[in-house]
Short mmCIF file of C-alpha atoms in Angstrom, two decimals:
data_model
loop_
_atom_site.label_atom_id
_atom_site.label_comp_id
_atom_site.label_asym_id
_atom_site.label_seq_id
_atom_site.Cartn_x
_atom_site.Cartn_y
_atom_site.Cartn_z
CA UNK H 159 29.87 23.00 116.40
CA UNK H 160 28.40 26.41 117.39
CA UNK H 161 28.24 27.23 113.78
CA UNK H 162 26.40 24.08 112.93
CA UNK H 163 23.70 24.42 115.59
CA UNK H 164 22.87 28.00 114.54
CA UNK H 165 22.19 27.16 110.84
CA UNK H 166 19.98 23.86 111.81
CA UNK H 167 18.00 26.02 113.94
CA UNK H 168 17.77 28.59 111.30
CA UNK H 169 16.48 26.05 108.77
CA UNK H 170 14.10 24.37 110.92
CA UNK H 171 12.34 27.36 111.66
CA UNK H 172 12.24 28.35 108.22
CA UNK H 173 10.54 25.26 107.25
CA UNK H 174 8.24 25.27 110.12
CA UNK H 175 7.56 29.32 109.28
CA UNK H 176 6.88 28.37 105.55
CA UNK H 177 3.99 25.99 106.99
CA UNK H 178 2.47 28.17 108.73
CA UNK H 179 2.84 31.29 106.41
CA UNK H 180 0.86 28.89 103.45
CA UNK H 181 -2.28 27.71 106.53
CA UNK H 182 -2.52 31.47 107.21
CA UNK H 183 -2.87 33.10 104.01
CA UNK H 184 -4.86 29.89 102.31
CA UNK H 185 -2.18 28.52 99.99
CA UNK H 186 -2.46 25.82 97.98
CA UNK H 187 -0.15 22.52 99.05
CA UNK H 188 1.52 23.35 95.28
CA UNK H 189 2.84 26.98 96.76
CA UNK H 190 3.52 25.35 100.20
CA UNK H 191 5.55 23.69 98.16
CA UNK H 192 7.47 26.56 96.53
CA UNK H 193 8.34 27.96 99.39
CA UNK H 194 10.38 25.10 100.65
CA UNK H 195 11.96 24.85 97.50
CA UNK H 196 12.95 28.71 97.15
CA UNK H 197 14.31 28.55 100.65
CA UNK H 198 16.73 25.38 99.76
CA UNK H 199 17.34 27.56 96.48
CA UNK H 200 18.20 30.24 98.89
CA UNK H 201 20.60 28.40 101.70
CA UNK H 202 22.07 27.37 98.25
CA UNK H 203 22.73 30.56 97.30
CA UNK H 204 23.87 31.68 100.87
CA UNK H 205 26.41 29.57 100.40
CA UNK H 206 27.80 30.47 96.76
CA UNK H 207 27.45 34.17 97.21
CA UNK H 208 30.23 32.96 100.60
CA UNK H 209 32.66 31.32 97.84
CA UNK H 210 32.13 34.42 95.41
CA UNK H 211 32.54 36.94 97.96
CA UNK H 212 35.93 34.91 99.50
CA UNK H 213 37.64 34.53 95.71
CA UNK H 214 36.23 37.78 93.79
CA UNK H 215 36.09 40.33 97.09
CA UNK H 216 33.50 42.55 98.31
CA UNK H 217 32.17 44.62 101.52
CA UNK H 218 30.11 42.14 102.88
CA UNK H 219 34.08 40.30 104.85
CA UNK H 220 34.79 43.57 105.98
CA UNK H 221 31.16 44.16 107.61
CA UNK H 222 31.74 40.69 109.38
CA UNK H 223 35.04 40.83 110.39
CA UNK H 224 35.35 44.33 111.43
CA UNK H 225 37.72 45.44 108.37
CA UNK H 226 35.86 48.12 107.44
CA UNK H 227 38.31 51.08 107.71
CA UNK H 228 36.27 53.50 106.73
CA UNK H 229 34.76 52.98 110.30
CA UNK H 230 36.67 54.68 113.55
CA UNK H 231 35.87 54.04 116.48
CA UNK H 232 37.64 56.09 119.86
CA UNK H 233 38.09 54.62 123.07
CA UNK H 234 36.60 51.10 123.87
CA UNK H 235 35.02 49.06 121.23
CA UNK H 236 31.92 47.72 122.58
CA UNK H 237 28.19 46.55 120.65
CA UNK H 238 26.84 50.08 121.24
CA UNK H 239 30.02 52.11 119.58
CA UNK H 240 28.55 50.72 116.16
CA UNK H 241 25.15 51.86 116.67
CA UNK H 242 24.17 54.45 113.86
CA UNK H 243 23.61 55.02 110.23
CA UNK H 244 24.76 53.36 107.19
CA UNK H 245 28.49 50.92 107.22
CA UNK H 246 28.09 51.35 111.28
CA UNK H 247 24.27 49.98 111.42
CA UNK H 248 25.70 46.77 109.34
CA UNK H 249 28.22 46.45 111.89
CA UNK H 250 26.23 46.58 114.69
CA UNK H 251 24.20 43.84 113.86
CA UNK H 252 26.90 42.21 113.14
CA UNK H 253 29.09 42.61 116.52
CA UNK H 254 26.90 40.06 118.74
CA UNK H 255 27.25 37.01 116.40
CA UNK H 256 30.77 37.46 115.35
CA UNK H 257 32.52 38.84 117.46
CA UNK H 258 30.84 37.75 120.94
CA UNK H 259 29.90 34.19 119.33
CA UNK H 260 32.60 33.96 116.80
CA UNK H 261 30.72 32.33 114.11
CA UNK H 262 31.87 31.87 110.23
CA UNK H 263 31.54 34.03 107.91
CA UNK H 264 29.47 31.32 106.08
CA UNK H 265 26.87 31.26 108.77
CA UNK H 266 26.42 35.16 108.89
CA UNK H 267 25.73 35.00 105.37
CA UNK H 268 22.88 32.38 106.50
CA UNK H 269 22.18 34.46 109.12
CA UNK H 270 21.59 37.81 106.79
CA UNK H 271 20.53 35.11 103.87
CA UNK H 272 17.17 34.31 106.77
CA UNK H 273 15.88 37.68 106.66
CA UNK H 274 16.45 37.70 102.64
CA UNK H 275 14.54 34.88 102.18
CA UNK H 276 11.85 36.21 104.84
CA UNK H 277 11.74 39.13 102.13
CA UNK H 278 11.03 36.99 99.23
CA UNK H 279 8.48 35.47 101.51
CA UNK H 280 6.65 38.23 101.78
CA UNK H 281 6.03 39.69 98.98
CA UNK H 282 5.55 35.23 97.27
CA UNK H 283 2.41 35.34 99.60
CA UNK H 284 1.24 38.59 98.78
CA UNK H 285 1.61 37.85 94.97
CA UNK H 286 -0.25 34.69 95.88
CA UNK H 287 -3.05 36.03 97.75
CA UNK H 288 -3.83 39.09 96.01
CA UNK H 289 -3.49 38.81 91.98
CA UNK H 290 -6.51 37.71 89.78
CA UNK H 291 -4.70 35.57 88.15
CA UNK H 292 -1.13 34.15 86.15
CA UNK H 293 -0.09 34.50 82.94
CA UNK H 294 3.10 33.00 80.82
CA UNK H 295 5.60 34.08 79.02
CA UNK H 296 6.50 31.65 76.16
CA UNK H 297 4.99 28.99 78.11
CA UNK H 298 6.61 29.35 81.25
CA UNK H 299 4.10 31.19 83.89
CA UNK H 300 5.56 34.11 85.00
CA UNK H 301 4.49 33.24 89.00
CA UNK H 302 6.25 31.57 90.74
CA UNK H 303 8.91 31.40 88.23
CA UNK H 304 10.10 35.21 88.90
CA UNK H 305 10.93 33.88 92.45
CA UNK H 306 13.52 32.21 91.39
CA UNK H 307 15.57 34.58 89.52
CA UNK H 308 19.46 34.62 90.28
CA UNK H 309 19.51 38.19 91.57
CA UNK H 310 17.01 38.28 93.49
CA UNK H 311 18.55 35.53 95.95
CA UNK H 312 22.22 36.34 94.94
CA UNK H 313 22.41 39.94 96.56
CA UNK H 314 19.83 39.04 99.41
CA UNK H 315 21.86 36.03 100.69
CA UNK H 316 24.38 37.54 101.96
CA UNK H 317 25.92 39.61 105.18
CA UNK H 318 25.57 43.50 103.78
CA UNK H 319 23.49 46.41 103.70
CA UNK H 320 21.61 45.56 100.32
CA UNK H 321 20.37 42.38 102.13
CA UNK H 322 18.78 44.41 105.30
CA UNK H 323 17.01 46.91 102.83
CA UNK H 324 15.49 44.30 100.54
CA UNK H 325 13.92 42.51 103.51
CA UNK H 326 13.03 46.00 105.19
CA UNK H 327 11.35 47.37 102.28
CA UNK H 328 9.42 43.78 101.58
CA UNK H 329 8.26 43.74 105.49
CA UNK H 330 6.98 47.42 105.27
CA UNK H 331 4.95 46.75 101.86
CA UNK H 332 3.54 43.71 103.69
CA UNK H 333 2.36 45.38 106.67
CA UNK H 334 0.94 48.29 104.76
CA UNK H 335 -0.91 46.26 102.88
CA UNK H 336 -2.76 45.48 105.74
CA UNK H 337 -2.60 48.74 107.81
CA UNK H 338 -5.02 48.29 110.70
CA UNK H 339 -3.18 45.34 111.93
CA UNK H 340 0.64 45.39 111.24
CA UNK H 341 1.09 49.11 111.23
CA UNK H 342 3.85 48.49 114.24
CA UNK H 343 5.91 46.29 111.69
CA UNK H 344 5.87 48.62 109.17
CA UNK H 345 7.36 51.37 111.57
CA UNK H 346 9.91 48.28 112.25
CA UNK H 347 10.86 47.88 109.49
CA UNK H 348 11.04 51.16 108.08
CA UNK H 349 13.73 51.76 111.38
CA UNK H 350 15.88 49.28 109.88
CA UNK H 351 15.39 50.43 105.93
CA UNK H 352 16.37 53.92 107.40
CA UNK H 353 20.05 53.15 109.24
CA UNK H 354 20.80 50.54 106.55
CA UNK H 355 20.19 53.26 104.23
CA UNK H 356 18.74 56.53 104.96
CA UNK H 357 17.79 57.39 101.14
CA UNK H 358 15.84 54.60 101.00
CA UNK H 359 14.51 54.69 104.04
CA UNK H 360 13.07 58.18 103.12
CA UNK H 361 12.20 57.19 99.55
CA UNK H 362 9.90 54.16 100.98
CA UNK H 363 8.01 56.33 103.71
CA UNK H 364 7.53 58.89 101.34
CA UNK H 365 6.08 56.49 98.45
CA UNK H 366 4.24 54.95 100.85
CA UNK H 367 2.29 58.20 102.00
CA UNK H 368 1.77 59.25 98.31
CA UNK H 369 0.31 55.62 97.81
CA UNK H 370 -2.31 55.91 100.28
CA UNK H 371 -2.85 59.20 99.54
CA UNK H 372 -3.97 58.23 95.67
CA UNK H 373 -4.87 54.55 96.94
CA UNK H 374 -9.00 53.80 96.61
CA UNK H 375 -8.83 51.03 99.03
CA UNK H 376 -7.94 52.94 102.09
CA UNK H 377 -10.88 54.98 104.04
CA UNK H 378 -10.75 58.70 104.12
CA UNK H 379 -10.19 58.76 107.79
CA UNK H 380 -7.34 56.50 107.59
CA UNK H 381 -6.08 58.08 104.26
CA UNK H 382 -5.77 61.63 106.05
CA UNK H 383 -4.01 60.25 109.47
CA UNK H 384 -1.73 57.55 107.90
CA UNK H 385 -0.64 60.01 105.10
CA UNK H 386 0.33 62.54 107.39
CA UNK H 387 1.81 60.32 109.18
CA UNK H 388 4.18 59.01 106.33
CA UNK H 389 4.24 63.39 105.19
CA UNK H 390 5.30 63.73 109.05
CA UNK H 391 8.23 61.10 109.06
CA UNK H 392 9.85 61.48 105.78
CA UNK H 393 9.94 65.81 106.63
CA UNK H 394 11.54 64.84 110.31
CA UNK H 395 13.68 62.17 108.51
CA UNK H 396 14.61 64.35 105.89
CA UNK H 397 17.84 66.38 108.14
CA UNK H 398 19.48 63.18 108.79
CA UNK H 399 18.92 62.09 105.06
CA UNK H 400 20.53 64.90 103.41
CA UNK H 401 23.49 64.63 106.38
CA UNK H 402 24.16 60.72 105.70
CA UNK H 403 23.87 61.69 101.61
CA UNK H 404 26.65 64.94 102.72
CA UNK H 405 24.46 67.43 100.87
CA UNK H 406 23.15 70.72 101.88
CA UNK H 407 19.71 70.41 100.78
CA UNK H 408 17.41 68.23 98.34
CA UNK H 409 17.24 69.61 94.96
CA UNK H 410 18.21 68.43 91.40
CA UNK H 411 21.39 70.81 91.64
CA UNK H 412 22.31 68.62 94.23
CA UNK H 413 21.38 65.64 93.58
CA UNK H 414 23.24 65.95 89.77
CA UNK H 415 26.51 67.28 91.37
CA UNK H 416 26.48 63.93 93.91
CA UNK H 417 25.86 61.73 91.21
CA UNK H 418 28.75 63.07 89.06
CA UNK H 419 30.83 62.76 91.71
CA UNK H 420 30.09 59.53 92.45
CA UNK H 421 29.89 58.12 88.92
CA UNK H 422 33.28 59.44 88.03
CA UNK H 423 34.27 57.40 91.16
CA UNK H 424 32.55 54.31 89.51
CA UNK H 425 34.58 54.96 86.10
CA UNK H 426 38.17 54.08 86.72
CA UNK H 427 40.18 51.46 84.91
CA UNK H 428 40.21 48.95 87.65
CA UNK H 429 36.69 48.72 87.85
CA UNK H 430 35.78 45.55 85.00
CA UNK H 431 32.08 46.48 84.54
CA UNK H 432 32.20 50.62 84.95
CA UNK H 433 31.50 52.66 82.06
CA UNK H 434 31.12 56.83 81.71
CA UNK H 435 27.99 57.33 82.34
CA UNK H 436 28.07 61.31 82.36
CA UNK H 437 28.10 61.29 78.43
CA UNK H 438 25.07 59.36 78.19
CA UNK H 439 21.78 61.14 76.86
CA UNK H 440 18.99 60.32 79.82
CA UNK H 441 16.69 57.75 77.62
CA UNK H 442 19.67 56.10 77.49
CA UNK H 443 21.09 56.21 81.26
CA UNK H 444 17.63 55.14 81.99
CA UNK H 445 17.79 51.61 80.15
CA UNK H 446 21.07 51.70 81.35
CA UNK H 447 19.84 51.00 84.79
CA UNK H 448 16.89 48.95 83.94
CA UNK H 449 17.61 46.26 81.54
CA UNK H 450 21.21 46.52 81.31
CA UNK H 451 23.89 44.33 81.61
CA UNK H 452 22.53 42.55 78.70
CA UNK H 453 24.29 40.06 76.94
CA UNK H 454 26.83 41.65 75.03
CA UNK H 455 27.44 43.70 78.49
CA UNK H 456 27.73 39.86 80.28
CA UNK H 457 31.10 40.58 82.13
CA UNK H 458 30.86 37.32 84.04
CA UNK H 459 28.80 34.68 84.59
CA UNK H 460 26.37 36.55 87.30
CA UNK H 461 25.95 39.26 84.66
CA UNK H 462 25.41 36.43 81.52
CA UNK H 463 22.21 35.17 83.69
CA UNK H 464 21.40 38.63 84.62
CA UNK H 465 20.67 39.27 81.28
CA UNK H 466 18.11 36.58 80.96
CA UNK H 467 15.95 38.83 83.80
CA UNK H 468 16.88 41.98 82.30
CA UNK H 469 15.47 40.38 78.60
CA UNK H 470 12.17 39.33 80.75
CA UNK H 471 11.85 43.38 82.38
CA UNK H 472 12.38 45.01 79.00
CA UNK H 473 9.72 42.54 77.57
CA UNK H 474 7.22 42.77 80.58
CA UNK H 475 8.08 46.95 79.93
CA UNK H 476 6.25 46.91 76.29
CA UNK H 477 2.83 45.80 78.05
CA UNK H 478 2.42 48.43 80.19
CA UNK H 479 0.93 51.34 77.64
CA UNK H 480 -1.71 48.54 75.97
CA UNK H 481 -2.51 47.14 79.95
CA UNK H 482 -2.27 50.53 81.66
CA UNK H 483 -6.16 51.48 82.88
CA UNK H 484 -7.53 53.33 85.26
CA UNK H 485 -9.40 50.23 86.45
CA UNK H 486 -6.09 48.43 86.78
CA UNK H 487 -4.72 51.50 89.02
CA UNK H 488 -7.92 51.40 91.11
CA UNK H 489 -7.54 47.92 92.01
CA UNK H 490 -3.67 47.08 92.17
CA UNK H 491 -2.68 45.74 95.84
CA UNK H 492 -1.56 48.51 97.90
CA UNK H 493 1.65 47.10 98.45
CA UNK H 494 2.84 47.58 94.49
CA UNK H 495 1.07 50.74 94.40
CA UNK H 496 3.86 51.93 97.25
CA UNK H 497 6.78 49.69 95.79
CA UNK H 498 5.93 51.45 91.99
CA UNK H 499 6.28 54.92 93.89
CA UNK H 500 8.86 54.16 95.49
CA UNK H 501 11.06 52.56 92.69
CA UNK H 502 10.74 55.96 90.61
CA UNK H 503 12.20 58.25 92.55
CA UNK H 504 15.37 55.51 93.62
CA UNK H 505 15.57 54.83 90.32
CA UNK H 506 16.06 58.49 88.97
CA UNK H 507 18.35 58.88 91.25
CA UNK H 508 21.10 55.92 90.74
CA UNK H 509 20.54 56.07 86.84
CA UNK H 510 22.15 59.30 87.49
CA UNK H 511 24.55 58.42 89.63
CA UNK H 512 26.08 54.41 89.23
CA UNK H 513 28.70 53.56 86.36
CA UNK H 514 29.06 50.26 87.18
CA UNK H 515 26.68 47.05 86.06
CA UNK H 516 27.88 45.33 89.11
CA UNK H 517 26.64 47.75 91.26
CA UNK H 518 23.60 48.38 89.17
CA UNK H 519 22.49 44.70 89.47
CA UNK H 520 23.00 45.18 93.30
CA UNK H 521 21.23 48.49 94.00
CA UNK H 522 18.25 47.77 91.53
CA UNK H 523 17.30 44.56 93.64
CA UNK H 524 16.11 45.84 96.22
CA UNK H 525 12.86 47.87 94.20
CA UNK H 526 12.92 46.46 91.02
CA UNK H 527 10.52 43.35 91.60
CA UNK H 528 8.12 45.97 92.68
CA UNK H 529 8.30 46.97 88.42
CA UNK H 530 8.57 43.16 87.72
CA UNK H 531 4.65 42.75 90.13
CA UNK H 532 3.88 45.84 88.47
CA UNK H 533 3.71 45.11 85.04
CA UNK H 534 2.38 41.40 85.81
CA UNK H 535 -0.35 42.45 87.99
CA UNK H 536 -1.51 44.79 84.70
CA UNK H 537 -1.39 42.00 82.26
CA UNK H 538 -3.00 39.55 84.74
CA UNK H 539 -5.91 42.31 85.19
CA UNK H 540 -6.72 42.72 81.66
CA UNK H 541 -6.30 39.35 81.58
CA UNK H 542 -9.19 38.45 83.87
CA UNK H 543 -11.21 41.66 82.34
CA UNK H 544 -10.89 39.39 78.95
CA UNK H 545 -11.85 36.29 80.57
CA UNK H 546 -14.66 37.69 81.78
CA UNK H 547 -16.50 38.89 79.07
CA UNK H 548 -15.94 35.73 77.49
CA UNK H 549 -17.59 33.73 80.20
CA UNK H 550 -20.49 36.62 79.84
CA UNK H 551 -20.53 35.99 76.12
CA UNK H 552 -20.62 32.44 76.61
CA UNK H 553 -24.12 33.20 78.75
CA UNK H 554 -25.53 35.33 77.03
CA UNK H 555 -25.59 33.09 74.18
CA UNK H 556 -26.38 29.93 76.32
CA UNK H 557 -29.17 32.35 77.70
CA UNK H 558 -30.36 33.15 74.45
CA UNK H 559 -30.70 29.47 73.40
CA UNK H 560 -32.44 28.70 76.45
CA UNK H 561 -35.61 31.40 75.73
CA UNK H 562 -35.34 30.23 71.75
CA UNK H 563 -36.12 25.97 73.02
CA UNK H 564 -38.62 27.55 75.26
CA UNK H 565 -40.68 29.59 72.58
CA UNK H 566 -40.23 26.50 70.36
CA UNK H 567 -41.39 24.02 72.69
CA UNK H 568 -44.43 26.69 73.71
CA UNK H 569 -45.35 26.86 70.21
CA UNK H 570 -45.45 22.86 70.08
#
C-alpha cells in the first residue's frame, strides 16, 4: 500500500512540475505536451529496466537491497555508515527508503527513475528555449524526437549511480546557464555528481570553468570570479579524485596503466558484449565508444535499438566540419558549451579504458546528448544564418521593385 502511495505522489507531482516548468520558460501547449508524454515513456521504462534488471542481473539489486559486498561496514549499521564516495553514496540514498520504509525494488527504480526524468527535463526546456530553430533528419525533426531515444531513459530509470550523475550533470548545466540566479543548484548538484562519481564530478567543474572562461556571454567580472571558482574546486577536488580512481597522480602514464587494467577486466569470456580493446589503433577505440554497438555488434535487443541512435550520432558527426563557425561557437548556449568540454575529456578517458558495449552504452549516457545538442545546435545555426539571407534577398528584391513602380509611376 506504502509502495502504491509513494509512486502516485511521485507522478502527480511530476505532472503538476511539467505544468509549471512549460508556464515558466514560455512553452508552447505542443511541448507541454511532450513532456507528459516523455514522463509516461519514462515510468514505462522505470518499470522494464525493473524486469531486465530482475531476469538479466545487474548492480542496481545490490545498491537497493544492501548486497553489495564490495561494501564493509564495522560495528552498527546505521544511515550515516554509508555516507561517502562512490558504491557507498548510492547506498546511502538508498538506506531511508528501503530499508527504514521497506519499499520495492520497483518503486526505487521510480524513485531514482524521478530524478532521471527531472534530467531529461532539463536539458528538453533548455533545448526548447534556447535554439534558433529545428531541423529533420529524413523527415523526422530531430527535436523532440532525440528525447525519446531508448538509452537515454533506459539507464536513467533506474536505482544506480549512472542515474544520479545523468541528472547531476543535467541540473548543473541548467543552473549555469543561468549563473546569477541558480549558482546554489549548480554547487548542489555538482555535490551529488562528485560522491556518485568523483571523475565526473571533477571532469564537469572543470569543463565548466574552461566554458566560461572561453564563453562570450558571460561578463568579465563574472568570467574571472566564477572561473576561479570552478579552477579552485576541481584543484581542491582533485586529492580525493585521484584517491577514489586509486592512482598516484593525474597523468597519461596513469591514466593508460588504469585503463589497461580495467579493460583486461572487461575482456573475459563470460562477459557477452566485451571485446580486447588494447589491440585497437585509437581512431578506432574512439568510434568504438561513440557509435558503436552498431548493428552487426547488436548483442541483444537493447543493443539492436542502440544502434538506431548510434546510426543518428555518426550521421549528426559528418556536419560538424561544414557547420563548425566561429559565429556558431560565439553564440551556442552556455550549457552545451560546458557539456561539449566536458564530454571530451570523459570520453578520452573510457575509450581507453571500457571493453564492453554494455557498459559503453551505460557510461556514454550520461555526456553524450551534450554531442547529440552539439551538433544540432550547429546545423540549426547555419540553418537560421541561411534563412536569413533568404528573407534579406527576398527584400531586397521586393525593395527594389518598390523604387522601380515608383520611378515608373513618377515618370507617368
Amino acid at each position: 500500500m506504502l509502495d502504491i502511495l509513494v509512486i502516485l505522489l511521485v507522478i502527480l507531482a511530476l505532472v503538476n512540475s511539467n505544468a509549471s516548468m512549460a508556464k515558466r520558460f514560455g512553452l508552447p501547449k505542443k511541448y507541454e505536451l511532450h513532456l507528459h508524454y516523455l514522463l509516461a515513456y519514462h515510468i514505462f521504462f522505470s518499470f522494464f529496466f525493473t524486469w531486465y534488471i530482475l531476469n538479466f542481473g545487474g548492480d542496481s539489486q545490490g545498491y537497493w537491497r544492501f548486497g553489495m559486498e564490495q561494501v564493509l561496514i564495522k560495528g552498527e549499521k546505521t544511515w550515516f555508515s554509508y555516507f561517502g564516495e562512490g558504491t557507498t553514496f548510492i547506498l546511502w540514498l538508498c538506506y531511508i527508503p528501503s530499508q527504514l520504509m521497506g519499499l520495492s525494488y520497483l518503486t526505487g527504480n521510480i524513485l531514482f527513475g524521478t530524478l532521471g526524468f527531472i534530467g531529461i527535463r532539463y536539458i528538453f526546456v533548455m533545448t526548447a528555449e534556447l535554439f534558433p530553430t529545428n531541423h529533420e533528419v529524413f523527415g523526422v525533426p530531430l527535436f523532440p524526437t532525440v528525447f525519446y531515444f531508448l538509452n537515454l531513459h533506459f539507464w536513467s530509470a533506474g536505482v544506480g549511480k549512472d542515474v544520479i550523475c545523468f541528472w547531476g550533470i543535467a541540473w548543473f548545466l541548467f543552473a549555469i546557464q543561468e549563473y546569477k540566479s541558480r549558482w546554489w543548484q549548480a554547487a548542489l548538484a555538482l555535490f551529488f555528481v562528485y560522491l556518485a562519481r568523483p571523475h565526473m564530478g571533477q571532469a564537469l567543474v572543470s569543463g565548466a570553468g574552461l566554458a566560461i572562461l572561453l564563453g562570450s556571454e558571460v561578463k568579465i567580472a563574472y568570467k574571472i570570479v566564477l572561473s576561479g571558482l570552478a579552477i579552485t574546486a576541481a584543484f581542491l577536488l582533485l586529492p580525493s579524485t585521484l584517491e577514489a580512481l586509486r592512482l598516484e597522480e593525474l597523468s597519461f602514464e596513469a591514466l593508460e596503466t588504469m585503463s589497461g587494467v580495467r579493460s583486461q577486466g572487461l575482456n573475459t569470456s563470460n562477459v557477452g558484449s566485451g571485446f580486447d580493446i588494447s589491440s585497437y589503433p585509437w581512431p578506432l577505440k574512439l568510434f568504438t565508444y561513440m557509435f558503436r554497438p552498431l548493428f552487426l555488434d547488436a548483442h541483444n535487443f537493447v543493443s539492436f535499438f542502440s544502434s538506431f541512435e548510434n546510426l543518428l550520432y555518426l550521421w549528426l558527426s559528418l556536419f560538424i566540419y561544414r557547420n563548425w563557425t566561429p559565429e556558431a561557437i560565439r553564440d551556442m548556449p552556455l550549457f552545451i558549451k560546458a557539456g561539449m568540454i566536458t564530454f571530451v575529456p570523459v570520453t578520452l578517458a573510457f575509450m581507453n579504458a571500457l571493453s564492453n558495449l554494455g557498459i559503453i552504452m551505460r557510461m556514454k549516457n550520461m555526456t553524450m546528448i551534450y554531442f547529440l545538442l552539439f551538433c544540432f545546435f550547429l546545423i540549426a545555426y547555419n540553418k537560421k544564418l541561411r534563412i536569413q539571407k533568404v528573407k534579406e534577398k527576398i527584400r531586397f528584391y521586393q525593395e527594389r521593385e518598390r523604387i522601380k513602380r515608383r520611378k515608373l509611376a513618377s515618370r507617368e
